[in-house]
Short mmCIF file of C-alpha atoms and ligand atoms in Angstrom, two decimals:
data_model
loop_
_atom_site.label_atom_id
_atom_site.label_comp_id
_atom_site.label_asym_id
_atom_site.label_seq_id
_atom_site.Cartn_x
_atom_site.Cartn_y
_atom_site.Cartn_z
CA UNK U 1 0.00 0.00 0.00
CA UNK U 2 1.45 3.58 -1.14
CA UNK U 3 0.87 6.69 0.85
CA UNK U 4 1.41 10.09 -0.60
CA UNK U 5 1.14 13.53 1.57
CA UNK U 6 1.74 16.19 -1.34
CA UNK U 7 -0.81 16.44 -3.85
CA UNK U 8 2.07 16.08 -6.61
CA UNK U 9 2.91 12.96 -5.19
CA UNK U 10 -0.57 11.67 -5.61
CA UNK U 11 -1.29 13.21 -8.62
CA UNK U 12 1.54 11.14 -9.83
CA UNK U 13 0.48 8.02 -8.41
CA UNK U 14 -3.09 8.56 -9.43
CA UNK U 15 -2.21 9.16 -13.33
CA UNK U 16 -0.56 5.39 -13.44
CA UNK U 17 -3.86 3.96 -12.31
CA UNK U 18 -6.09 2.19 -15.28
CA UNK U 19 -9.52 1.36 -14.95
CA UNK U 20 -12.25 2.45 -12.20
CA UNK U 21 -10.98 4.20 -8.73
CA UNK U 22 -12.87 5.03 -6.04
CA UNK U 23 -12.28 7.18 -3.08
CA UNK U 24 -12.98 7.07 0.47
CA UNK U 25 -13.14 10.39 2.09
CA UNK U 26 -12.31 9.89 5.91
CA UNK U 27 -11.41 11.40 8.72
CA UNK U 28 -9.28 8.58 10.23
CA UNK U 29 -9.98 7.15 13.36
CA UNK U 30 -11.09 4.15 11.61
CA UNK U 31 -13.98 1.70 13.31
CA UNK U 32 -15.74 -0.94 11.16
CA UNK U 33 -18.05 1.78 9.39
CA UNK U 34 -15.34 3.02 7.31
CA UNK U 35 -13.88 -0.17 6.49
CA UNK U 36 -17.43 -0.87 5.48
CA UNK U 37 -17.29 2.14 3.04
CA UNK U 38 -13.77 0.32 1.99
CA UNK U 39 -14.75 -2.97 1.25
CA UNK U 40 -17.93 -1.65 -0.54
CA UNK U 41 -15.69 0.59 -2.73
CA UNK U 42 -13.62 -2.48 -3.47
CA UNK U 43 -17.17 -3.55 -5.62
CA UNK U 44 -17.62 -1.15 -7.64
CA UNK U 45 -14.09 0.09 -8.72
CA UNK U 46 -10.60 -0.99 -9.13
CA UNK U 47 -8.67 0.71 -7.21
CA UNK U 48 -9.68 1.84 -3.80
CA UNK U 49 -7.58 4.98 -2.33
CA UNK U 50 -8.67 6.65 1.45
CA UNK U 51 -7.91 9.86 2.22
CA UNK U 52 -7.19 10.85 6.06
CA UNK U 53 -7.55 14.64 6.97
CA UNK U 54 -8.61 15.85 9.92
CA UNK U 55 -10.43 18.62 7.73
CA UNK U 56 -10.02 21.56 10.04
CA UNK U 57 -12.58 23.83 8.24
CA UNK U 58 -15.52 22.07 8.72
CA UNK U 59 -14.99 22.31 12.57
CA UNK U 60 -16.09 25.28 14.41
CA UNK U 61 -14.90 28.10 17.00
CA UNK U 62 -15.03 25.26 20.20
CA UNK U 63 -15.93 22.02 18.59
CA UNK U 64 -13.26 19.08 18.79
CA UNK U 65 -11.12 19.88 16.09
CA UNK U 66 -7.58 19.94 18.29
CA UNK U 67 -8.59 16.70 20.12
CA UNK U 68 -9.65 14.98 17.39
CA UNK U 69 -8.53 11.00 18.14
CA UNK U 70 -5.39 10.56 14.87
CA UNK U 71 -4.11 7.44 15.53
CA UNK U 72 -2.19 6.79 12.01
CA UNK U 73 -0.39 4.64 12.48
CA UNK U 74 -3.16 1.98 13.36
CA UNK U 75 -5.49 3.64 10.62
CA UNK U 76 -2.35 2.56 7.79
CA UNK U 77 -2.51 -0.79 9.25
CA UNK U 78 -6.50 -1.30 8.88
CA UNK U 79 -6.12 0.38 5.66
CA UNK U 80 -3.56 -2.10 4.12
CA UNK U 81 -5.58 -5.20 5.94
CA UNK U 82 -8.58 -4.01 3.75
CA UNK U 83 -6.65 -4.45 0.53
CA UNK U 84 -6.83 -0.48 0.58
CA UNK U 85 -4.17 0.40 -2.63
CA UNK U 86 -3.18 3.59 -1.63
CA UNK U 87 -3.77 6.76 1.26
CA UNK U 88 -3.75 10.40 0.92
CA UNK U 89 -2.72 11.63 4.32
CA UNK U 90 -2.30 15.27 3.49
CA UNK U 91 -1.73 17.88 5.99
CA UNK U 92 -3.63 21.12 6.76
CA UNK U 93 -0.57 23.33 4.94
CA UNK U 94 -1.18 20.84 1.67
CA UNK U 95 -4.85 21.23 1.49
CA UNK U 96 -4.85 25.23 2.93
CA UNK U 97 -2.13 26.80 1.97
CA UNK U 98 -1.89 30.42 3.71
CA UNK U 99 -1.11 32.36 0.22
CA UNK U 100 -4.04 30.81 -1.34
CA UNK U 101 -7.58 32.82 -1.19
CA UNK U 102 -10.26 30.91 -0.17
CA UNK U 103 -12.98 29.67 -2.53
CA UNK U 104 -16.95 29.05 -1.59
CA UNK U 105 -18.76 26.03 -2.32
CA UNK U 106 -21.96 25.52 -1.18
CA UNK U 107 -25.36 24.08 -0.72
CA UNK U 108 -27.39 26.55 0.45
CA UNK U 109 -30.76 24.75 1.12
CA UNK U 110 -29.19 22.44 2.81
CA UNK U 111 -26.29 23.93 4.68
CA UNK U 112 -28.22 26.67 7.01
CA UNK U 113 -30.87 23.70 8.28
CA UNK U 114 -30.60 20.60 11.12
CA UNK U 115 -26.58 20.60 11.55
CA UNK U 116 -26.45 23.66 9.64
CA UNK U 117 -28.40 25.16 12.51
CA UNK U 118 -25.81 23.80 15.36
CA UNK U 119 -22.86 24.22 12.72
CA UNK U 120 -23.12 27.24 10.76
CA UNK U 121 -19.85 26.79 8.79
CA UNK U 122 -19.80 23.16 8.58
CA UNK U 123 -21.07 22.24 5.27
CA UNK U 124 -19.59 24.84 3.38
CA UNK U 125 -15.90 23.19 4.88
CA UNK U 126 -16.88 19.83 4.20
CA UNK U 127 -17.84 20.98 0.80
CA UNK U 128 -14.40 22.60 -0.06
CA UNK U 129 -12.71 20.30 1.14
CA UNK U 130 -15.13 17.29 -0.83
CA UNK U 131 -14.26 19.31 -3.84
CA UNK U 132 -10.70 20.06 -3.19
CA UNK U 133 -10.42 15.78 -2.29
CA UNK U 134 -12.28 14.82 -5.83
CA UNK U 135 -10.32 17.56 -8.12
CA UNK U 136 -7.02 16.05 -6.42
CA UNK U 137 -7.86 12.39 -6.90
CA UNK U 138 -10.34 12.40 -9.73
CA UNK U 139 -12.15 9.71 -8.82
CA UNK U 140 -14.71 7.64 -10.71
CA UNK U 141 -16.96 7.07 -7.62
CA UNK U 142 -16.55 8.10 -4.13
CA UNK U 143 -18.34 5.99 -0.80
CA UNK U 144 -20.41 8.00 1.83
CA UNK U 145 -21.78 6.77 4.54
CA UNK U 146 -25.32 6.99 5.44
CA UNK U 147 -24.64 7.74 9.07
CA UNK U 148 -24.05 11.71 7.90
CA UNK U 149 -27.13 11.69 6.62
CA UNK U 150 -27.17 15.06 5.43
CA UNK U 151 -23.66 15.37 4.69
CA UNK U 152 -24.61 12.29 2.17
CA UNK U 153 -27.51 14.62 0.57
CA UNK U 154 -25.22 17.92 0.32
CA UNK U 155 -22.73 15.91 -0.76
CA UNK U 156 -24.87 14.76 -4.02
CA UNK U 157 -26.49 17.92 -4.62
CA UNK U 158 -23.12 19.43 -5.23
CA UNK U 159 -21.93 16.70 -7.07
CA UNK U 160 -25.01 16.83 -9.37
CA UNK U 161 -25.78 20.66 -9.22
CA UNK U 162 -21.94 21.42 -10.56
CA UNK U 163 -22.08 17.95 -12.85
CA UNK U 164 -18.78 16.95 -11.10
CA UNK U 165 -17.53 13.83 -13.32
CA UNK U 166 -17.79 11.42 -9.73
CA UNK U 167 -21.02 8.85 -8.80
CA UNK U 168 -21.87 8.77 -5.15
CA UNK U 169 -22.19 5.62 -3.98
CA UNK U 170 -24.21 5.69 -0.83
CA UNK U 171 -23.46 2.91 2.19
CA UNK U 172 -25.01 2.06 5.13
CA UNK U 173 -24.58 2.52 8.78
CA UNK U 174 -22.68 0.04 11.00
CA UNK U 175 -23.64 0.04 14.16
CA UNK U 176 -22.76 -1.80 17.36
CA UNK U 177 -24.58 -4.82 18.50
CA UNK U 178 -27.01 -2.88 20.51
CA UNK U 179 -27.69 -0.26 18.09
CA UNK U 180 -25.13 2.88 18.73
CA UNK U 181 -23.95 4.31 15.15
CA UNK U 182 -20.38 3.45 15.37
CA UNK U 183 -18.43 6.75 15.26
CA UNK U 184 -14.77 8.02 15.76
CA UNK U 185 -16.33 10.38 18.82
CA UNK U 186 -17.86 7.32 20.49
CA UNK U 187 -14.02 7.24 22.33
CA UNK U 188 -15.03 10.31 24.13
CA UNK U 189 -17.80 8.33 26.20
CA UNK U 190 -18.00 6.92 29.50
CA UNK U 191 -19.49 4.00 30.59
CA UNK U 192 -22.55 5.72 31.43
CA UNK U 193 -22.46 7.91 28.73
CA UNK U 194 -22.33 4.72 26.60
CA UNK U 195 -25.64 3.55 28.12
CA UNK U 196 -27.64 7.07 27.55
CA UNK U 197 -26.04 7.47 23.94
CA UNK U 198 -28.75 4.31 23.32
CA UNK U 199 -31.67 7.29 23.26
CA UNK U 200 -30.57 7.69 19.65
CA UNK U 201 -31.25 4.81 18.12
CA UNK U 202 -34.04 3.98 20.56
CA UNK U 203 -35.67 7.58 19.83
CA UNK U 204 -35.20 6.56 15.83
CA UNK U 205 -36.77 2.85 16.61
CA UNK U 206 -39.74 4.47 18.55
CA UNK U 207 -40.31 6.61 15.02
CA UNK U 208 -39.84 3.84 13.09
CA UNK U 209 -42.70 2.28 15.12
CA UNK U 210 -45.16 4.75 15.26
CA UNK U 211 -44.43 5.40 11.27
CA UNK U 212 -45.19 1.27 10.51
CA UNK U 213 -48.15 1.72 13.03
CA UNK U 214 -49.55 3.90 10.92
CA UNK U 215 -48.85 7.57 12.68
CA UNK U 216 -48.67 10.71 9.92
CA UNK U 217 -47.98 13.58 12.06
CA UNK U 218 -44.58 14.49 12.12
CA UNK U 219 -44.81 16.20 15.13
CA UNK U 220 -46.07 13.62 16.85
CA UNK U 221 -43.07 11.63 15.84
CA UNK U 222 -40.38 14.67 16.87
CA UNK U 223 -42.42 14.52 20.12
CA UNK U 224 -41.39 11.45 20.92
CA UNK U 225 -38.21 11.30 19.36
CA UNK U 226 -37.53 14.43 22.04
CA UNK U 227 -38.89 12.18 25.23
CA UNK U 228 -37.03 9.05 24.61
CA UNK U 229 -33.61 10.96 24.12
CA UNK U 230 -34.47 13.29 27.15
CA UNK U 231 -35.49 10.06 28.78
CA UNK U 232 -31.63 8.61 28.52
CA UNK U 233 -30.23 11.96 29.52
CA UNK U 234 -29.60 13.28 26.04
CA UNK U 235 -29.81 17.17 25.84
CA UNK U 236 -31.22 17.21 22.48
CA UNK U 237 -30.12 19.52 19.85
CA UNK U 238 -33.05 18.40 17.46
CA UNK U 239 -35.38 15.35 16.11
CA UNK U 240 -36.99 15.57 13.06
CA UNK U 241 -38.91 14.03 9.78
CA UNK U 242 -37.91 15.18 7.22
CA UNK U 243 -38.55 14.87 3.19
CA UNK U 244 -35.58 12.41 2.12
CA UNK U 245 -34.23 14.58 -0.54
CA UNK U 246 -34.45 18.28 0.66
CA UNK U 247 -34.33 17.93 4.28
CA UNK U 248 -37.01 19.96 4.29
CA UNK U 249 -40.14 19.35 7.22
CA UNK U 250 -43.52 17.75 6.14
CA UNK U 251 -46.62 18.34 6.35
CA UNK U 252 -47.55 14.61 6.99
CA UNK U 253 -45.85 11.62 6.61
CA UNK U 254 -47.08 9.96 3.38
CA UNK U 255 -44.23 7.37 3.36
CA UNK U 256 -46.17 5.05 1.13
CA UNK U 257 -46.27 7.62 -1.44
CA UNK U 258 -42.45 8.80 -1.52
CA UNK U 259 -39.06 7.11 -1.39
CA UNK U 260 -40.19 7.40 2.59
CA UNK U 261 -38.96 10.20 4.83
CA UNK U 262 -35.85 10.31 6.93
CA UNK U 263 -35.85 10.76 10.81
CA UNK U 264 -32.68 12.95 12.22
CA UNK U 265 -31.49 13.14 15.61
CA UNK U 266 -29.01 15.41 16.89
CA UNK U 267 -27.91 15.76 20.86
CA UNK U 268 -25.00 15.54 23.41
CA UNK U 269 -24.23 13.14 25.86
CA UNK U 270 -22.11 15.16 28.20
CA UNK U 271 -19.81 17.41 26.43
CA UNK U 272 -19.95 14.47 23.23
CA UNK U 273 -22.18 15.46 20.24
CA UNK U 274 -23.45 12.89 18.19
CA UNK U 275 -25.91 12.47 15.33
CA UNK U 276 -27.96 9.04 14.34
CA UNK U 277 -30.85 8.63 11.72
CA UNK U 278 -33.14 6.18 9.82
CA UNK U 279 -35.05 5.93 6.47
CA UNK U 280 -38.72 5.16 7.87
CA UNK U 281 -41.21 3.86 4.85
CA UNK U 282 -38.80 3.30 2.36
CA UNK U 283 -38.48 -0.16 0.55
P1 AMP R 1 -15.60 10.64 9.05
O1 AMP R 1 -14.25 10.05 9.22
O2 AMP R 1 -16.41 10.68 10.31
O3 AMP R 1 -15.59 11.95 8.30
O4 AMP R 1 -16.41 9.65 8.12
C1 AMP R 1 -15.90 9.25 6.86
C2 AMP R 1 -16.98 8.51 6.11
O5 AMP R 1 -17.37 7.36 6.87
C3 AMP R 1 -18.26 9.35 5.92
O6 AMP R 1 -18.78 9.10 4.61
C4 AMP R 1 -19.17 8.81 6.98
O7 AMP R 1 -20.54 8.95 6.67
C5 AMP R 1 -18.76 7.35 7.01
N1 AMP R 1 -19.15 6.72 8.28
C6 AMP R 1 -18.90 7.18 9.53
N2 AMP R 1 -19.46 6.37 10.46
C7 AMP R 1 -20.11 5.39 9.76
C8 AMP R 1 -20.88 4.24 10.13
N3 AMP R 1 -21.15 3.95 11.41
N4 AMP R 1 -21.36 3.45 9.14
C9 AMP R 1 -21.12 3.75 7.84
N5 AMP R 1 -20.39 4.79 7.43
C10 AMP R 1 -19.89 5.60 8.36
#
């Protein structure tokens, strides 16, 4: 397995490459989710190169950008044990160079709403640096996960909106055996903390419940959502169902009649934010 850290380097690398590549965007810290994304890129493409960056513009004034968990050297090894061909492990000075003016890419009917709400610059540095990681590599297909939901949907409407040459290929969420979204910030959490970080997934259950039962008010559902977190101690930053494509709230749930809707939860379990959510009424 190469590595590069310029973007010569990989540009170099990249250019002897024949047939389909695909990229995995990551943050390193790798847990089975990613590896997931790996072994699923592995499918559909050729060659399958990760990039690790700690992207430091998609973190805000206070969030956990400087104790971020970057433990490389383990993240090479579970790279190269997934048959992983090559990493671009770039550092901030690569990607941001100080004489270099900024550029803006955005979503902006996505980026203001749900995490855009909590994060106000956070999509607009994930999509830089999304567009930054694709012009570098020029991949043919690039793996998201589901578990950033809406990162997932910003992620395609750029891709489509600006007709970038990449397909999306979207991927599931791994989870642990009782439920919890596995994440790199799930190091941050106490035993206890482990317990109440369950009022995700069992807040996104309870909707998935009340959806199959029959229930069409999405308040209703957010109501809920909102008790069952607050019931394991999560302060909750928001639950909502939402149209699967735009994010944007419903009047009713007609899952039946849609590609469903998507539930989103959002909350901290002491000072550790974390986000879960679930396709309800979809095939
Ligand atoms: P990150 O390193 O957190 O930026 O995540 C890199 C990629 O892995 C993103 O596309 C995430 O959506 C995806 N990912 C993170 N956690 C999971 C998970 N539990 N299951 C599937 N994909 C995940």
């Amino acid at each position: 397995m190469w590595q590069a850290q310029q973007i010569s380097d990989l540009r170099q690398r990249r250019s002897e490459l024949q047939g389909k590549v695909a990229l995995v965007p990551t943050m390193g810290a790798l847990h089975e989710g990613h590896l997931s994304l790996m072994r699923r890129a592995s499918e559909v493409a050729d060659h399958v190169l990760v990039s690790l960056f700690v992207n430091p513009t998609q973190f805000g004034p206070g969030e956990d950008f400087t104790r971020y968990p970057r433990p490389v050297a383990d993240d090479l090894a579970k790279c190269r044990e997934t048959g992983v061909e090559g990493v671009f492990a770039p550092g901030p000075e690569h990607i941001y160079p100080p004489s270099q003016l900024p550029a803006d890419v955005n979503v902006p009917s996505l980026s203001g709403i749900l995490e855009g709400e909590y994060r106000p610059t956070h999509f607009a540095g994930v999509c830089r640096v999304v567009m930054k990681l694709f012009n570098i590599v020029q991949p043919d297909v690039a793996c998201f996960g589901r578990k950033d939901y809406q990162q997932l949907k910003v992620i395609e409407a750029m891709v489509g909106d600006l007709n970038l040459p990449v397909t999306i290929e979207a991927c599931p969420t791994l989870r642990e055996s009782d439920g919890l979204a596995m994440s790199s910030r799930n190091v941050y959490l106490s035993d206890e903390e482990r317990r109440h970080a369950l009022g995700l997934i069992k807040s996104l259950q309870e909707a998935k419940k009340m959806v199959d039962a029959g229930e069409t008010d999405p308040e209703v559902v957010a109501k809920a959502m909102v008790q069952n977190m607050q019931a394991h101690q999560v302060e909750v930053d928001y639950a909502e169902v939402r149209h699967p494509t735009t994010l944007q709230p419903l009047d009713i749930i007609e899952p039946a009649l849609t590609q469903g809707v998507v539930a989103l939860v959002a909350g901290h379990v002491g000072q550790t934010r974390l986000i879960d959510n679930m396709l309800l009424g979809a095939d």
